[in-house]
Structures are given as C-alpha cells and as structure tokens.
Tab-separated table of C-alpha atoms and ligand atoms in Angstrom:
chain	number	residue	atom	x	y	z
A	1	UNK	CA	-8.225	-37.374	-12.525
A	2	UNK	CA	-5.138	-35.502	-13.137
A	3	UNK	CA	-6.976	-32.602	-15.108
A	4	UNK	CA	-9.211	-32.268	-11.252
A	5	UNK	CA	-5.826	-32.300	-9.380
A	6	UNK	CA	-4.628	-29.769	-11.280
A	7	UNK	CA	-7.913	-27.545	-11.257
A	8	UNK	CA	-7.935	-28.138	-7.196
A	9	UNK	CA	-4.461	-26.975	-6.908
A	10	UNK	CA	-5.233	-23.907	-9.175
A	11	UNK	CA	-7.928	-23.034	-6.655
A	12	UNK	CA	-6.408	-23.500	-3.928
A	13	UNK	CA	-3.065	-21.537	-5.111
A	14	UNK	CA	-5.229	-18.437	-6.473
A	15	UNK	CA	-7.522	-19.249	-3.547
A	16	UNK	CA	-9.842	-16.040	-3.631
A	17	UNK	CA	-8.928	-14.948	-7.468
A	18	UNK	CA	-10.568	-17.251	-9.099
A	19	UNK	CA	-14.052	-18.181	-8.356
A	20	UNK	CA	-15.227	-21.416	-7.991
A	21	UNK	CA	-17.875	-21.068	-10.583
A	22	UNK	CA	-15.434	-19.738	-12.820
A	23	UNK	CA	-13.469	-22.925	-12.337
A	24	UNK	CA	-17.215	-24.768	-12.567
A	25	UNK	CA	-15.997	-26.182	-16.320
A	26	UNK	CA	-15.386	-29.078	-15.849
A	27	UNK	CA	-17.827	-32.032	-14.798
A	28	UNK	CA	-17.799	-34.762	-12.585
A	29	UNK	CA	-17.023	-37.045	-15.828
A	30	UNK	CA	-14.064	-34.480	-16.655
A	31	UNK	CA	-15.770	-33.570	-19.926
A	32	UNK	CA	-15.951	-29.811	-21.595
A	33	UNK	CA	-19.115	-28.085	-20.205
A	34	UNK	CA	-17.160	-25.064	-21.747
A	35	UNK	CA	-15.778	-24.029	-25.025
A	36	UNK	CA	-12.017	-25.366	-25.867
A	37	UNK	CA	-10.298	-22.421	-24.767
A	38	UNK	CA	-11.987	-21.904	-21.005
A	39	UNK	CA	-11.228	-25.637	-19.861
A	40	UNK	CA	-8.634	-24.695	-18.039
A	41	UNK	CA	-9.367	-21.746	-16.561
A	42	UNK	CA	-12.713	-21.171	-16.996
A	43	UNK	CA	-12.154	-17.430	-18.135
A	44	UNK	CA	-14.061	-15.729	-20.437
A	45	UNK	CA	-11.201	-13.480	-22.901
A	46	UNK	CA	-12.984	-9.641	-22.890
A	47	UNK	CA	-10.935	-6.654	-24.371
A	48	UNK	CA	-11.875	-3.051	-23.052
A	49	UNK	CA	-10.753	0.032	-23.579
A	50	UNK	CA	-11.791	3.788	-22.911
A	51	UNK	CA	-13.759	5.896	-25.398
A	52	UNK	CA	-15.195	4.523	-28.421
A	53	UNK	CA	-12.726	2.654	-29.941
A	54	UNK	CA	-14.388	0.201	-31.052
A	55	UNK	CA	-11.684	-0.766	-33.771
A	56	UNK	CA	-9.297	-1.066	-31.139
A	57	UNK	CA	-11.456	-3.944	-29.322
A	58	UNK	CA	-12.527	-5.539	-32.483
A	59	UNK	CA	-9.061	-6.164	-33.116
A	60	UNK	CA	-8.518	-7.345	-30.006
A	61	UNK	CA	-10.920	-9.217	-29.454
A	62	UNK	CA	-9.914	-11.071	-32.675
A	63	UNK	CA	-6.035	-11.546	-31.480
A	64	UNK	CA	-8.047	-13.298	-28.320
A	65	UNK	CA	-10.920	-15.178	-29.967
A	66	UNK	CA	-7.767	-16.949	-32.305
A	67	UNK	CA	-5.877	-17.850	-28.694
A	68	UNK	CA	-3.426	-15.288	-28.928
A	69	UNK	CA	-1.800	-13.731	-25.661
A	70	UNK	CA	-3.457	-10.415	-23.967
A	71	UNK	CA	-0.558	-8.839	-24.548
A	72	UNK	CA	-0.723	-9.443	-28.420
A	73	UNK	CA	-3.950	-8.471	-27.921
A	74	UNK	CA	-3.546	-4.916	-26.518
A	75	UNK	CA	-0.513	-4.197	-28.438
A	76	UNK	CA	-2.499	-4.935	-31.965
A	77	UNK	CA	-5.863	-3.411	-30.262
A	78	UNK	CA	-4.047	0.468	-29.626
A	79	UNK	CA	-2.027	0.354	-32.708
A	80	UNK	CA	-5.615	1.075	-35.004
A	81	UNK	CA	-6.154	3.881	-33.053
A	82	UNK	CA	-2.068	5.417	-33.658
A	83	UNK	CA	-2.510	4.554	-37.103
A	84	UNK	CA	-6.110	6.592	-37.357
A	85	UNK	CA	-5.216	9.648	-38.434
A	86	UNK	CA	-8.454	10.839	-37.776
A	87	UNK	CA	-7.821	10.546	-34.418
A	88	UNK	CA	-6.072	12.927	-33.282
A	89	UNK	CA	-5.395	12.483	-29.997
A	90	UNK	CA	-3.208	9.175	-30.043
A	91	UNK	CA	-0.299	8.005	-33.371
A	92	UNK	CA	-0.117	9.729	-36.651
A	93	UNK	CA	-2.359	12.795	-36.955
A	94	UNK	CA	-2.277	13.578	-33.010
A	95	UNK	CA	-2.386	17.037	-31.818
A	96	UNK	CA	1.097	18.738	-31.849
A	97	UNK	CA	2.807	20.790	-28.719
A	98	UNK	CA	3.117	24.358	-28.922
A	99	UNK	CA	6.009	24.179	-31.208
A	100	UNK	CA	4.320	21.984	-33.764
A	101	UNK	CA	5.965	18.883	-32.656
A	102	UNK	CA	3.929	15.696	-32.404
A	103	UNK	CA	5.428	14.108	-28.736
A	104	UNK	CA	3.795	10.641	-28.390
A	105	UNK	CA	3.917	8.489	-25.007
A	106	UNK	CA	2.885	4.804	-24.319
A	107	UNK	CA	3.811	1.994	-22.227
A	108	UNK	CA	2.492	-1.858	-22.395
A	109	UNK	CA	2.292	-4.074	-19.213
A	110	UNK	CA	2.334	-8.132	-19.312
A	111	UNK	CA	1.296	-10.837	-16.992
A	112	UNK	CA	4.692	-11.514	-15.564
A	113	UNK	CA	4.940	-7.740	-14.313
A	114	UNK	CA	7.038	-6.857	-17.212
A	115	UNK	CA	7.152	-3.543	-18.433
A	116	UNK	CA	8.138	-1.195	-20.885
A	117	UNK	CA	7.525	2.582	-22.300
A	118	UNK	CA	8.315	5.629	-24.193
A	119	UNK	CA	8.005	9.532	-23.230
A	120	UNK	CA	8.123	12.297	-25.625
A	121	UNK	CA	8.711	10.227	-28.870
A	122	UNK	CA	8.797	11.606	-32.142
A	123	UNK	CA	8.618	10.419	-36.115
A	124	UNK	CA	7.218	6.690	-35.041
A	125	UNK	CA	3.744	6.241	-35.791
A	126	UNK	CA	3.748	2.816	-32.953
A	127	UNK	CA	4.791	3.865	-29.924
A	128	UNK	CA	3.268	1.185	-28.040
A	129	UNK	CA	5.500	-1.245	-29.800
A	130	UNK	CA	8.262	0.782	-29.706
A	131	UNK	CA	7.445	0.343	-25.810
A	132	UNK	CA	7.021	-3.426	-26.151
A	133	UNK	CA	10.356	-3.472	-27.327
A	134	UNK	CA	11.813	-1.763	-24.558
A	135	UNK	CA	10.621	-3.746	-22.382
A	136	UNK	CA	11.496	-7.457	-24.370
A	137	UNK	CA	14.735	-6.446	-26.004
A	138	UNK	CA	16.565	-3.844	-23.027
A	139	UNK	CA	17.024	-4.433	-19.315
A	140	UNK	CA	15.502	-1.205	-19.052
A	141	UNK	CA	11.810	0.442	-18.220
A	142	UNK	CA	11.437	3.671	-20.136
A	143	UNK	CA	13.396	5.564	-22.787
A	144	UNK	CA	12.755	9.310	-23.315
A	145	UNK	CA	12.911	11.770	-26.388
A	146	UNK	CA	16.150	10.890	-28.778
A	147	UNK	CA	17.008	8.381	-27.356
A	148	UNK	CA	13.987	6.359	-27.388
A	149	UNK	CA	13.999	7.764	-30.992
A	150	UNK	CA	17.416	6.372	-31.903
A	151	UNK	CA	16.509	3.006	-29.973
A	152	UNK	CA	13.359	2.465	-32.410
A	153	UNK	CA	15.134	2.741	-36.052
A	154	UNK	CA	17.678	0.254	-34.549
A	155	UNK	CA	14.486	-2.059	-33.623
A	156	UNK	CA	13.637	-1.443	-37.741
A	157	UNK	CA	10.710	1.065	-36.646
A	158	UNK	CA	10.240	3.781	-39.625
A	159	UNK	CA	10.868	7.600	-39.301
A	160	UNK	CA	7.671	9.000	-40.586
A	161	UNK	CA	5.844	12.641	-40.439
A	162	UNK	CA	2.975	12.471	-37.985
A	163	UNK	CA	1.907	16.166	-38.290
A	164	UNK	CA	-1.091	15.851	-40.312
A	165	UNK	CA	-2.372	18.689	-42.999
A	166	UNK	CA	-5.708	18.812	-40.799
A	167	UNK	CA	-3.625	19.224	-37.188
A	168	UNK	CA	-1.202	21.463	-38.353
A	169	UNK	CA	-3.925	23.648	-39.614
A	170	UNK	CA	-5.429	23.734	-36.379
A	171	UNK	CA	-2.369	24.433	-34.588
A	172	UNK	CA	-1.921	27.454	-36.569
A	173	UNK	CA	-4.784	28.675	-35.700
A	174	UNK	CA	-4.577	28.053	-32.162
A	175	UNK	CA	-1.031	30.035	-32.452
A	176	UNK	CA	-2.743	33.254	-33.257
A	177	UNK	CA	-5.164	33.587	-30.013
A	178	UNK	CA	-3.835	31.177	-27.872
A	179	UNK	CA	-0.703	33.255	-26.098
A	180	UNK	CA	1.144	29.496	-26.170
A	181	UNK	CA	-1.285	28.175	-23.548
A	182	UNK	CA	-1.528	24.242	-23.580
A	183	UNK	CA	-5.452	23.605	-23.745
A	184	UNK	CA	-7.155	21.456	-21.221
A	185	UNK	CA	-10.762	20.422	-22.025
A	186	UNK	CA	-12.602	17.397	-22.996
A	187	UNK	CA	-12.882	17.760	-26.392
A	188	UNK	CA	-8.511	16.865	-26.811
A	189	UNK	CA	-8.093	14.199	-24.362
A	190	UNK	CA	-8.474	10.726	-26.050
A	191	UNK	CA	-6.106	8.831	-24.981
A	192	UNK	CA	-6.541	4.985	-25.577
A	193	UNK	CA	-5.778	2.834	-22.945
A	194	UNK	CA	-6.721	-0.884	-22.834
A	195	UNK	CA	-7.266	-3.982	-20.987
A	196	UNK	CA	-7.469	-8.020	-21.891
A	197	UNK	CA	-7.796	-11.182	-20.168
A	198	UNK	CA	-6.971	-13.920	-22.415
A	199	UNK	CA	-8.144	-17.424	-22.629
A	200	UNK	CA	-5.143	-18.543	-19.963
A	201	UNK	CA	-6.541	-15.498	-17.572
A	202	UNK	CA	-3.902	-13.910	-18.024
A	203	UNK	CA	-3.973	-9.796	-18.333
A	204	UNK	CA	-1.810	-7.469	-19.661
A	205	UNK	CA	-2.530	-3.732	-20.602
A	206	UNK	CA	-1.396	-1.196	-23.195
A	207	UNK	CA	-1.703	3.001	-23.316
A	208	UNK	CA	-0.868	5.318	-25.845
A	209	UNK	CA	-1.355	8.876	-26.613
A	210	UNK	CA	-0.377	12.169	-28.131
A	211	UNK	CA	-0.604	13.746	-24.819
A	212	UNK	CA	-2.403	17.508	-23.992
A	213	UNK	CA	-3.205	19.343	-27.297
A	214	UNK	CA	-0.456	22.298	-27.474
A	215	UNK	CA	0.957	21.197	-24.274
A	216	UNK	CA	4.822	22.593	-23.880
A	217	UNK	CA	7.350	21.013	-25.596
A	218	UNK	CA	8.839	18.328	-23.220
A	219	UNK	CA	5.845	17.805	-21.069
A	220	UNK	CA	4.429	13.707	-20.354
A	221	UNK	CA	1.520	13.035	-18.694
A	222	UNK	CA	0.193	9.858	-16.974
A	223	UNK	CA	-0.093	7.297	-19.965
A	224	UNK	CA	3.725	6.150	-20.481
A	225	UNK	CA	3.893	6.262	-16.481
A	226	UNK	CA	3.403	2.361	-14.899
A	227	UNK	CA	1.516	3.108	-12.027
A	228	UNK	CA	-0.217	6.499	-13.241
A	229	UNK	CA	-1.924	5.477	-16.289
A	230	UNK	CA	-1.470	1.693	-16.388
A	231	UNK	CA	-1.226	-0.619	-13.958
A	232	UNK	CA	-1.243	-5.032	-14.467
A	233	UNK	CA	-0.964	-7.066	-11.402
A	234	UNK	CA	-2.200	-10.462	-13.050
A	235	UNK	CA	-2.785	-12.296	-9.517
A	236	UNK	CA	-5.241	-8.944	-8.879
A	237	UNK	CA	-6.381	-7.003	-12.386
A	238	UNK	CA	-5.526	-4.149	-14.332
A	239	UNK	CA	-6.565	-0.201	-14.603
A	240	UNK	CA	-5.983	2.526	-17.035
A	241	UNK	CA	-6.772	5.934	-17.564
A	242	UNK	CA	-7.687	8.772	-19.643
A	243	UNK	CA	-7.671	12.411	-19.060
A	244	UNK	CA	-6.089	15.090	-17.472
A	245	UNK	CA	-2.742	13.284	-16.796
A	246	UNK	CA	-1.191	15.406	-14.034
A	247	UNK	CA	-4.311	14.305	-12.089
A	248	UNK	CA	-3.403	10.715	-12.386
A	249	UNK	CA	-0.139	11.017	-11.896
A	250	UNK	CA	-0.674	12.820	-8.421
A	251	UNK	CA	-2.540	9.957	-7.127
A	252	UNK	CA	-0.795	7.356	-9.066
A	253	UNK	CA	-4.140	5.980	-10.343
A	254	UNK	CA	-3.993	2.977	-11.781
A	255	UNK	CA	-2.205	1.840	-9.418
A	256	UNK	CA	-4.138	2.458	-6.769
A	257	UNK	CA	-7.193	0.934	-8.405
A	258	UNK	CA	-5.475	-1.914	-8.894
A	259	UNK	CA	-4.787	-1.918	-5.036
A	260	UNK	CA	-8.515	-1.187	-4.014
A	261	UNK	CA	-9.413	-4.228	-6.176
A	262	UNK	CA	-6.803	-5.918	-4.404
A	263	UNK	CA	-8.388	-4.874	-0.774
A	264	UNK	CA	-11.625	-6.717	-2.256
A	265	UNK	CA	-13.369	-3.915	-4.067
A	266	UNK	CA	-15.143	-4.447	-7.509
A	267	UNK	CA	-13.707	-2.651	-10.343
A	268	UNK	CA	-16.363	-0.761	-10.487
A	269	UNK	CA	-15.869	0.748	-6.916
A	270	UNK	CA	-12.173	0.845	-7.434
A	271	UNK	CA	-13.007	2.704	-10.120
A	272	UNK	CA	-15.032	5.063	-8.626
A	273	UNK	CA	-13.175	5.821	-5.334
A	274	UNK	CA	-10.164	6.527	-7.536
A	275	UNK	CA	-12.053	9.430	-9.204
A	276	UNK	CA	-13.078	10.529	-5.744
A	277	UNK	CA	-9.255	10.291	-4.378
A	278	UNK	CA	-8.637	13.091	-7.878
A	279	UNK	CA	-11.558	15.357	-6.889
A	280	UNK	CA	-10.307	15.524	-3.292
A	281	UNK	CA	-7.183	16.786	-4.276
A	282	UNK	CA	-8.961	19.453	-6.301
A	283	UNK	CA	-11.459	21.196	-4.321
A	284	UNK	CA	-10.949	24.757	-6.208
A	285	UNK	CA	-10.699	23.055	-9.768
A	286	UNK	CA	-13.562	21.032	-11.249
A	287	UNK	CA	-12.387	21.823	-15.165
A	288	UNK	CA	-11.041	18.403	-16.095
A	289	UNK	CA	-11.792	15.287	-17.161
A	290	UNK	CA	-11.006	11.798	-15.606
A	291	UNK	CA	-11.318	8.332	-16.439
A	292	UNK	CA	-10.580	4.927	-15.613
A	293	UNK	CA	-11.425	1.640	-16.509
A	294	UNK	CA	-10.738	-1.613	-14.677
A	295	UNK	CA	-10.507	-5.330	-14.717
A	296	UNK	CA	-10.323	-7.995	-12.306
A	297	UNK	CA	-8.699	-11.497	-12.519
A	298	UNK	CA	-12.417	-12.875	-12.812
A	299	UNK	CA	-13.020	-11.089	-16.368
A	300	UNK	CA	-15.324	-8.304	-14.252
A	301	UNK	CA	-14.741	-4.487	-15.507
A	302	UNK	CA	-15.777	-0.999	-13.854
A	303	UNK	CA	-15.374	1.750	-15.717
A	304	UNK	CA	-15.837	5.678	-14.302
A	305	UNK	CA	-15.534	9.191	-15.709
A	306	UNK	CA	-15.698	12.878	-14.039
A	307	UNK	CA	-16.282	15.768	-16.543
A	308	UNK	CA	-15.903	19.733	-16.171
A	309	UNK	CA	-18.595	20.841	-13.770
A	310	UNK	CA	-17.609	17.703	-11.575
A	311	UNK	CA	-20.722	15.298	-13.390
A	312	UNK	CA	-20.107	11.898	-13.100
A	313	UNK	CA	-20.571	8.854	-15.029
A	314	UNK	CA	-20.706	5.271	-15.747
A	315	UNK	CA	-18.882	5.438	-19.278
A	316	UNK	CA	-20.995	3.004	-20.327
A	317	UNK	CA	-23.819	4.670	-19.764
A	318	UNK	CA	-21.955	8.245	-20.844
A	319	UNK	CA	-21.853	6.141	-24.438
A	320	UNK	CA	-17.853	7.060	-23.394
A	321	UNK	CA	-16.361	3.804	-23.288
A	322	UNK	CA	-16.426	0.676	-25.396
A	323	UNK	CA	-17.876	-1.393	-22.981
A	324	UNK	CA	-17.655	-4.666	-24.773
A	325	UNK	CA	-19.610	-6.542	-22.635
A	326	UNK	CA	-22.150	-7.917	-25.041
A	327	UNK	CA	-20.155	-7.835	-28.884
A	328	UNK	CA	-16.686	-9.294	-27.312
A	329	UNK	CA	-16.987	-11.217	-24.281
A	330	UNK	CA	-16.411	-14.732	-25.450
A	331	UNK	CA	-19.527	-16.710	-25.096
B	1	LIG	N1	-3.784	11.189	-20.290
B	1	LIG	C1	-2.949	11.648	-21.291
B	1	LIG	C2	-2.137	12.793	-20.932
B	1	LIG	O1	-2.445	13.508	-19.992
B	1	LIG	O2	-1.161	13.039	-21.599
C-alpha cells in the first residue's frame, strides 16, 4: 500500500512527465511486472549519443545496466571517445588550431541542474572530467585556458601531449595551402555529445570536443556552452549538438530544444524545428553541418541533422548517429 501511495504521488507531482503506462509496473497485488531496476519508476535506462560512437554508448550503457547514475554514465561514455586517438575530432589525437595547439572544450550537466565546463583546455586528455570537477569541487560554472589548466593538475589530472604524429602531419600540410583559414566541412566536425536516463529517470548529459579543425587560436564553439550545445532540464529532457558551433550558439540550441519539448513537442520535432530555427538564420549559407539529438523524461529520443547543400536527415537513418534503440535500451 505504501509502495501505490508513493507511485500516486509521483504521478501526480510529475503529472504530465511521466506517463501512466510508464508508471504501469506495478500490479494490483504490488508485485514486479518489471525488471528490479524500473519498479520505481518504470523507466527504461537508454544512452545516446551523436555519430557512431558506439564505444561511447556501450560503455554507457554498461555504467547504467550495473545501476550507476546518468551522470557516471555520460562522463565514462565520452571519455572512450577523448582517449581514441583515432578520433580526431574530440581528446588526445584531435585536430590542432592554426598554431598547432590542441584546444579542447566540454561541459557535463546533472539532474539537479548542476553544471560545469572547460573552454580552450590544453595538455589533459579528459576534459569532460576536468568539467565534472568544476562543477562538484568549485562554486563556479566554467574555467577557461590556464586557468582551467592549472585547476586540473591540482584535481591530480596529468599533463600529457595530445598532438598526435598523424594530426600534426596533417596540420602541416594544411599550413602550406591553407593561408591560416580554419576549415569548416563535414568531414572535421565530430564532436561527441551524449544523453542518459538512468534507472531512477534521472538525465544528465555530457559534450566534448576538439573544436573546428585549424580554427584560430582562442576560438570555442557551442559544446562547453550550457545552453548552446548541452542542455538537462530533468523535469523536461535533454539536447545536444554537433556541428558548426557558431550556429548553435546563435540560437542557443539545446536549449531551446529542450524548451520545445517542454511546450509538448516530441524530441523528434524539437529536434527538427531547432535545425529549421539555424537554417533561417542562414538564408545565403547552406555549407554547414548541424545536429542534435534529444531526450525526453519518458526515455523517447529525436535525433536530426542538416548537411552542406541544406539535405536533411534522420541520423538514424543517415547511419549518423548511434541510435541505440535496439542494442541498449534496457529490456
Ligand atoms: N560543435 C563543436 C564546435 O563547433 O566546436
């Protein structure tokens, strides 16, 4: 009797958040009709996150499927993908600015509307954690260049080379035709943002990256910007985004996804007018790339990409996204 009390008053506190099928697990009798971990909530944990990282979720997925928090989840999900240095677009092995430097950004995002984030970070291969920290251990939001820098060897974080053999290569060849101009196309634009729901429903959200390929030393895009490229509300859902950062940040786009969801659209619309919000505010400029995925408080996702040329896409169905609706979803 008290375990219905308690399920009523969840419904009719989140009245409108939480479905009542979703809150369909218990019976009449009060016994399980779900697994261990969804008999309070009756959410399902899921893990997405843009591209193909399907590393990322896979770890992810296994912080959730052992109970651990979302935010364990996302923090432990991005951090394969800054320790890939094959991938150079986010950690170790990223793309350097013009002047050789590897600049990384991230920020993290918890259920309570904490925060935290770094801009313009160099030598530490985990941003995002370096981030987490910031946000657990300072009263403060971001820290920038040095100082973020000097804050993460006092945390115990390791100075280490990020400029790989392979990027600097490439960098010196882009030096000799390039006239110093940052690139902007969708081969260089990787950035790894991510999304969980844990067994409590509770989201959180995570996004790192290495930033433009070349870009000027000193620039930061959307992805260590709450708001731009990650936004958590946990009564509403979370978005996150990938691309041409300057885009995101003029609309602040995760944020307003987040909102739309909030107004009652799916996070697949959400999604979608977000993109359309960008292309409005480019009517003479269809040579970037923009995505976003999204999450709602019932475990639902959206996900939606414009490319150069203005095509757009499902990311699922672009083969873009790791959509882990059928390998992760806990069933
Ligand atoms: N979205 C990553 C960046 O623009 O830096």
């Amino acid at each position: 009797m008290k375990r219905r009390k308690f399920l009523k008053n969840s419904s009719t506190l989140t009245a409108g958040l939480i479905s009542a099928p979703m809150l369909a697990t218990c019976n009449e009798n009060n016994t399980k009709t779900n697994g261990p971990d969804e008999i309070s909530t009756g959410i399902k944990p899921i893990a997405i996150c843009t591209w193909n990282f399907h590393n990322a979720t896979a770890k992810a997925w296994e912080v959730l499927d052992q109970g651990g928090s979302s935010l364990d989840a996302v923090e432990q999900g991005v951090m394969i993908e800054e320790a890939d240095v094959n991938n150079q677009t986010v950690g170790k092995g990223g793309r350097p600015d013009r002047n050789g430097d590897v600049t990384l950004d991230a920020c993290i995002m918890d259920k309570d509307g904490n925060c935290g984030a770094v801009l313009c970070l160099q030598n530490i291969a985990h941003p995002i954690s370096v981030a987490r920290k910031v946000m657990e251990d300072t009263p403060h939001v971001m820290l920038a260049g040095k100082g973020a820098e000097q804050f993460a060897y006092e945390k115990g974080f390791e100075k280490e080379d990020l400029l790989t053999k392979k990027s600097m290569q490439e960098w010196t060849e882009w030096k000799k035709t390039s006239q110093y101009k940052p690139i902007i196309n969708i081969e260089n634009h990787d950035t790894i943002g991510m999304l969980a729901i844990d067994k409590n429903g509770d989201i959180s959200g995570a996004c790192t990256t290495s930033g433009m390929a070349y870009k000027y030393a000193g620039r930061v895009g959307d992805s260590p910007i709450i708001g731009a490229g990650l936004f958590v509300d946990n009564e509403i859902g979370g978005a996150t985004a990938t691309g041409v950062g300057e885009e995101v940040v003029r609309t602040v786009g995760s944020f307003l996804i987040v909102e739309l969801m909030r107004q009652g659209k799916s996070p697949q619309e959400a999604c979608e007018e977000g993109v359309k919000r960008i292309i409005a505010k480019n009517k003479d400029n269809t040579d970037f790339q923009i995505g976003f995925i999204a999450m709602n408080k019932k475990g639902e996702t959206g996900s939606y990409c414009i490319q150069p040329g203005f095509t757009f896409r499902k990311y699922s169905e672009a083969g873009h996204v790791n959509n882990p609706s059928d390998s992760f979803i806990k069933t």
